[in-house]
């Protein structure tokens, strides 16, 4: 049985019809309808038992679920250099927020010193979901012990009209306010972001349980009308 045939054997049509409403650009004809836990489990099984080399080269994939499986396969790989090579091949074909956000290589936690240069390159990309992925990795791995104030500047400098980039920028800064408040708050005070991202950052931060009531009140005062 091929990988695609196996995916169809796990199909849940009701789930497909629900999910297609959440992923812009996809139709039921391009979705199989495999639930995420099954995809993750299948990815782990393939890495242990199967030959995935041909599948990884079958780009672009026909189905959303194949993109998801591809993302989970990369996320489970244990060789850092192999992961970077696979990302270089796959990222240009990532075409939706779900695949982008669920692409999260576990091996990155052990290689933050080398990863940061790759992130800077991804953020400078002209491809929407490569930029979103880069900001997501910066948020995931560099807002705690590995944080440097200059990383805020990288995300501030991103100029885009793309909704899915600016939503990730807002998510990044809202998380930065929760984890590195003193470093992040000047970004809003100095109005360094475009109006939409500025206000969306405030909205998301004020929804966070990690932000104090006093901080939330101050953030509300920073909301901009223009």
mmCIF file of C-alpha atoms in Angstrom:
data_model
loop_
_atom_site.group_PDB
_atom_site.id
_atom_site.type_symbol
_atom_site.label_atom_id
_atom_site.label_comp_id
_atom_site.label_asym_id
_atom_site.label_seq_id
_atom_site.Cartn_x
_atom_site.Cartn_y
_atom_site.Cartn_z
ATOM 1 C CA UNK A 1 0.000 0.000 0.000
ATOM 2 C CA UNK A 2 1.372 3.426 -0.931
ATOM 3 C CA UNK A 3 1.558 6.310 1.533
ATOM 4 C CA UNK A 4 -1.351 8.005 -0.219
ATOM 5 C CA UNK A 5 -3.440 4.828 -0.109
ATOM 6 C CA UNK A 6 -2.689 4.464 3.593
ATOM 7 C CA UNK A 7 -3.838 8.036 4.187
ATOM 8 C CA UNK A 8 -7.122 7.307 2.406
ATOM 9 C CA UNK A 9 -7.570 4.227 4.587
ATOM 10 C CA UNK A 10 -7.622 6.605 7.577
ATOM 11 C CA UNK A 11 -10.061 9.044 5.977
ATOM 12 C CA UNK A 12 -12.761 10.706 8.067
ATOM 13 C CA UNK A 13 -15.056 12.532 5.642
ATOM 14 C CA UNK A 14 -16.858 14.525 8.339
ATOM 15 C CA UNK A 15 -13.527 15.719 9.694
ATOM 16 C CA UNK A 16 -12.436 16.658 6.161
ATOM 17 C CA UNK A 17 -15.579 18.723 5.638
ATOM 18 C CA UNK A 18 -15.011 20.490 8.967
ATOM 19 C CA UNK A 19 -11.313 21.096 8.358
ATOM 20 C CA UNK A 20 -11.665 22.452 4.827
ATOM 21 C CA UNK A 21 -13.514 25.459 6.249
ATOM 22 C CA UNK A 22 -10.439 26.366 8.321
ATOM 23 C CA UNK A 23 -7.768 26.207 5.607
ATOM 24 C CA UNK A 24 -8.012 28.945 2.953
ATOM 25 C CA UNK A 25 -7.265 27.825 -0.601
ATOM 26 C CA UNK A 26 -8.263 24.200 -0.097
ATOM 27 C CA UNK A 27 -11.323 22.351 -1.403
ATOM 28 C CA UNK A 28 -12.697 18.958 -0.346
ATOM 29 C CA UNK A 29 -11.082 17.502 -3.475
ATOM 30 C CA UNK A 30 -7.639 18.371 -2.092
ATOM 31 C CA UNK A 31 -8.219 17.100 1.431
ATOM 32 C CA UNK A 32 -8.379 13.504 2.577
ATOM 33 C CA UNK A 33 -9.498 14.084 6.169
ATOM 34 C CA UNK A 34 -6.976 12.318 8.400
ATOM 35 C CA UNK A 35 -6.967 13.429 12.016
ATOM 36 C CA UNK A 36 -3.763 14.969 13.368
ATOM 37 C CA UNK A 37 -2.953 12.286 15.992
ATOM 38 C CA UNK A 38 -3.152 9.622 13.277
ATOM 39 C CA UNK A 39 -0.862 11.639 11.012
ATOM 40 C CA UNK A 40 1.691 12.086 13.789
ATOM 41 C CA UNK A 41 1.594 8.381 14.607
ATOM 42 C CA UNK A 42 1.926 7.441 10.930
ATOM 43 C CA UNK A 43 4.927 9.769 10.566
ATOM 44 C CA UNK A 44 6.707 8.070 13.471
ATOM 45 C CA UNK A 45 5.894 4.651 12.019
ATOM 46 C CA UNK A 46 7.255 5.602 8.603
ATOM 47 C CA UNK A 47 10.494 6.939 10.066
ATOM 48 C CA UNK A 48 11.034 3.643 11.882
ATOM 49 C CA UNK A 49 9.869 1.190 9.251
ATOM 50 C CA UNK A 50 9.411 2.771 5.845
ATOM 51 C CA UNK A 51 11.334 4.330 2.977
ATOM 52 C CA UNK A 52 10.194 7.946 2.842
ATOM 53 C CA UNK A 53 12.784 9.298 0.392
ATOM 54 C CA UNK A 54 10.478 9.154 -2.627
ATOM 55 C CA UNK A 55 7.576 10.735 -0.721
ATOM 56 C CA UNK A 56 9.743 13.649 0.430
ATOM 57 C CA UNK A 57 10.590 14.406 -3.196
ATOM 58 C CA UNK A 58 6.983 14.250 -4.450
ATOM 59 C CA UNK A 59 6.473 18.008 -4.404
ATOM 60 C CA UNK A 60 4.091 19.650 -4.667
ATOM 61 C CA UNK A 61 1.881 17.141 -2.909
ATOM 62 C CA UNK A 62 -1.647 16.626 -4.184
ATOM 63 C CA UNK A 63 -3.360 16.636 -0.800
ATOM 64 C CA UNK A 64 -3.289 18.808 2.323
ATOM 65 C CA UNK A 65 -2.860 15.680 4.445
ATOM 66 C CA UNK A 66 0.315 14.812 2.532
ATOM 67 C CA UNK A 67 1.727 18.237 3.375
ATOM 68 C CA UNK A 68 0.826 17.653 7.010
ATOM 69 C CA UNK A 69 2.488 14.245 7.004
ATOM 70 C CA UNK A 70 5.574 15.774 5.380
ATOM 71 C CA UNK A 71 5.728 18.400 8.135
ATOM 72 C CA UNK A 72 5.429 15.766 10.867
ATOM 73 C CA UNK A 73 8.139 13.633 9.259
ATOM 74 C CA UNK A 74 10.582 16.542 9.287
ATOM 75 C CA UNK A 75 9.568 17.444 12.836
ATOM 76 C CA UNK A 76 10.528 13.964 14.061
ATOM 77 C CA UNK A 77 13.904 13.720 12.309
ATOM 78 C CA UNK A 78 16.894 13.646 14.658
ATOM 79 C CA UNK A 79 19.710 14.838 12.372
ATOM 80 C CA UNK A 80 19.943 18.641 12.449
ATOM 81 C CA UNK A 81 21.672 18.999 9.084
ATOM 82 C CA UNK A 82 19.210 16.594 7.472
ATOM 83 C CA UNK A 83 16.322 18.632 8.851
ATOM 84 C CA UNK A 84 17.760 21.867 7.415
ATOM 85 C CA UNK A 85 18.179 20.226 4.010
ATOM 86 C CA UNK A 86 14.615 18.902 4.058
ATOM 87 C CA UNK A 87 13.278 22.314 5.101
ATOM 88 C CA UNK A 88 15.061 23.995 2.204
ATOM 89 C CA UNK A 89 13.224 21.638 -0.135
ATOM 90 C CA UNK A 90 9.837 21.698 1.585
ATOM 91 C CA UNK A 91 9.288 25.258 2.833
ATOM 92 C CA UNK A 92 8.686 26.778 -0.636
ATOM 93 C CA UNK A 93 5.731 24.388 -1.014
ATOM 94 C CA UNK A 94 4.104 25.143 2.339
ATOM 95 C CA UNK A 95 0.904 26.943 1.382
ATOM 96 C CA UNK A 96 -1.198 27.226 4.541
ATOM 97 C CA UNK A 97 -0.977 28.297 8.165
ATOM 98 C CA UNK A 98 -1.707 24.856 9.631
ATOM 99 C CA UNK A 99 1.155 23.032 7.943
ATOM 100 C CA UNK A 100 3.457 25.967 8.701
ATOM 101 C CA UNK A 101 2.593 26.073 12.400
ATOM 102 C CA UNK A 102 2.722 22.312 12.917
ATOM 103 C CA UNK A 103 6.157 22.119 11.306
ATOM 104 C CA UNK A 104 8.286 22.210 14.453
ATOM 105 C CA UNK A 105 11.475 20.097 14.409
ATOM 106 C CA UNK A 106 12.199 18.705 17.862
ATOM 107 C CA UNK A 107 15.943 18.646 17.166
ATOM 108 C CA UNK A 108 16.049 22.449 17.104
ATOM 109 C CA UNK A 109 16.054 22.553 20.913
ATOM 110 C CA UNK A 110 19.572 21.095 20.905
ATOM 111 C CA UNK A 111 20.955 23.364 18.182
ATOM 112 C CA UNK A 112 19.843 26.905 19.024
ATOM 113 C CA UNK A 113 23.337 28.330 18.475
ATOM 114 C CA UNK A 114 23.402 27.156 14.848
ATOM 115 C CA UNK A 115 19.689 27.665 14.231
ATOM 116 C CA UNK A 116 19.586 31.420 14.748
ATOM 117 C CA UNK A 117 21.342 32.209 11.447
ATOM 118 C CA UNK A 118 18.876 30.002 9.591
ATOM 119 C CA UNK A 119 15.981 31.826 11.242
ATOM 120 C CA UNK A 120 17.314 35.178 10.103
ATOM 121 C CA UNK A 121 17.391 33.871 6.528
ATOM 122 C CA UNK A 122 13.850 32.510 6.751
ATOM 123 C CA UNK A 123 12.525 35.802 8.071
ATOM 124 C CA UNK A 124 14.143 37.593 5.120
ATOM 125 C CA UNK A 125 12.409 35.302 2.605
ATOM 126 C CA UNK A 126 9.835 36.556 0.114
ATOM 127 C CA UNK A 127 7.681 33.464 0.673
ATOM 128 C CA UNK A 128 4.823 34.071 3.120
ATOM 129 C CA UNK A 129 4.991 30.799 5.013
ATOM 130 C CA UNK A 130 8.778 30.688 5.160
ATOM 131 C CA UNK A 131 8.671 34.062 6.929
ATOM 132 C CA UNK A 132 5.885 32.869 9.213
ATOM 133 C CA UNK A 133 7.854 29.709 10.010
ATOM 134 C CA UNK A 134 10.990 31.716 10.829
ATOM 135 C CA UNK A 135 9.145 34.037 13.197
ATOM 136 C CA UNK A 136 7.445 31.048 14.781
ATOM 137 C CA UNK A 137 10.787 29.372 15.460
ATOM 138 C CA UNK A 138 12.156 32.634 16.889
ATOM 139 C CA UNK A 139 9.148 32.791 19.201
ATOM 140 C CA UNK A 140 9.441 29.153 20.231
ATOM 141 C CA UNK A 141 13.171 28.980 20.924
ATOM 142 C CA UNK A 142 14.423 32.515 21.644
ATOM 143 C CA UNK A 143 12.103 34.227 24.115
ATOM 144 C CA UNK A 144 13.457 32.529 27.212
ATOM 145 C CA UNK A 145 17.106 31.783 28.059
ATOM 146 C CA UNK A 146 18.250 32.389 24.485
ATOM 147 C CA UNK A 147 16.580 35.796 24.193
ATOM 148 C CA UNK A 148 18.408 38.827 22.829
ATOM 149 C CA UNK A 149 16.704 42.233 22.372
ATOM 150 C CA UNK A 150 17.978 42.411 18.787
ATOM 151 C CA UNK A 151 15.629 39.573 17.844
ATOM 152 C CA UNK A 152 12.707 41.932 18.460
ATOM 153 C CA UNK A 153 14.235 44.209 15.824
ATOM 154 C CA UNK A 154 14.225 41.403 13.269
ATOM 155 C CA UNK A 155 10.465 40.953 13.562
ATOM 156 C CA UNK A 156 9.826 44.688 13.798
ATOM 157 C CA UNK A 157 11.664 45.160 10.508
ATOM 158 C CA UNK A 158 9.427 42.758 8.591
ATOM 159 C CA UNK A 159 7.276 44.751 6.186
ATOM 160 C CA UNK A 160 4.359 42.843 4.716
ATOM 161 C CA UNK A 161 0.739 43.128 3.669
ATOM 162 C CA UNK A 162 0.265 39.384 4.168
ATOM 163 C CA UNK A 163 -2.276 38.553 6.866
ATOM 164 C CA UNK A 164 -0.555 35.317 7.879
ATOM 165 C CA UNK A 165 2.787 37.051 8.349
ATOM 166 C CA UNK A 166 1.389 39.935 10.363
ATOM 167 C CA UNK A 167 -0.720 37.644 12.511
ATOM 168 C CA UNK A 168 2.436 35.716 13.396
ATOM 169 C CA UNK A 169 4.259 38.992 14.116
ATOM 170 C CA UNK A 170 1.451 39.955 16.517
ATOM 171 C CA UNK A 171 1.585 36.513 18.124
ATOM 172 C CA UNK A 172 5.357 36.865 18.504
ATOM 173 C CA UNK A 173 5.172 40.286 20.170
ATOM 174 C CA UNK A 174 2.285 39.257 22.431
ATOM 175 C CA UNK A 175 4.390 36.310 23.600
ATOM 176 C CA UNK A 176 7.400 38.593 23.980
ATOM 177 C CA UNK A 177 5.323 40.859 26.231
ATOM 178 C CA UNK A 178 4.485 37.827 28.375
ATOM 179 C CA UNK A 179 8.072 36.630 28.619
ATOM 180 C CA UNK A 180 10.260 39.727 28.095
ATOM 181 C CA UNK A 181 7.934 42.596 28.967
ATOM 182 C CA UNK A 182 10.513 45.301 29.691
ATOM 183 C CA UNK A 183 12.343 44.629 26.420
ATOM 184 C CA UNK A 184 9.194 44.326 24.306
ATOM 185 C CA UNK A 185 6.986 47.170 25.555
ATOM 186 C CA UNK A 186 9.047 49.933 23.832
ATOM 187 C CA UNK A 187 8.064 48.444 20.464
ATOM 188 C CA UNK A 188 4.496 49.523 21.189
ATOM 189 C CA UNK A 189 5.367 52.728 23.043
ATOM 190 C CA UNK A 190 7.489 53.913 20.127
ATOM 191 C CA UNK A 191 4.888 52.810 17.536
ATOM 192 C CA UNK A 192 7.393 50.732 15.603
ATOM 193 C CA UNK A 193 4.776 48.408 14.097
ATOM 194 C CA UNK A 194 2.157 49.010 11.444
ATOM 195 C CA UNK A 195 -1.269 49.906 12.853
ATOM 196 C CA UNK A 196 -2.893 46.485 12.363
ATOM 197 C CA UNK A 197 -0.040 44.474 13.898
ATOM 198 C CA UNK A 198 0.299 46.980 16.757
ATOM 199 C CA UNK A 199 -3.357 46.681 17.748
ATOM 200 C CA UNK A 200 -3.513 42.925 17.175
ATOM 201 C CA UNK A 201 -0.485 42.514 19.460
ATOM 202 C CA UNK A 202 -2.292 44.433 22.194
ATOM 203 C CA UNK A 203 -5.452 42.364 21.708
ATOM 204 C CA UNK A 204 -3.600 39.043 21.906
ATOM 205 C CA UNK A 205 -1.497 40.160 24.890
ATOM 206 C CA UNK A 206 -4.580 41.316 26.799
ATOM 207 C CA UNK A 207 -6.141 37.892 26.188
ATOM 208 C CA UNK A 208 -3.133 36.183 27.784
ATOM 209 C CA UNK A 209 -3.204 34.857 31.340
ATOM 210 C CA UNK A 210 0.555 35.542 31.496
ATOM 211 C CA UNK A 211 0.019 39.324 31.378
ATOM 212 C CA UNK A 212 -0.876 41.074 34.651
ATOM 213 C CA UNK A 213 -4.035 43.162 34.994
ATOM 214 C CA UNK A 214 -1.882 46.267 35.455
ATOM 215 C CA UNK A 215 0.014 45.494 32.259
ATOM 216 C CA UNK A 216 -3.243 44.839 30.401
ATOM 217 C CA UNK A 217 -4.608 48.221 31.455
ATOM 218 C CA UNK A 218 -1.456 49.946 30.230
ATOM 219 C CA UNK A 219 -1.507 48.041 26.965
ATOM 220 C CA UNK A 220 -5.115 49.155 26.405
ATOM 221 C CA UNK A 221 -3.957 52.762 26.712
ATOM 222 C CA UNK A 222 -1.459 52.172 23.893
ATOM 223 C CA UNK A 223 -4.092 51.184 21.340
ATOM 224 C CA UNK A 224 -3.856 53.327 18.221
ATOM 225 C CA UNK A 225 -6.584 54.758 16.011
ATOM 226 C CA UNK A 226 -4.190 55.685 13.217
#
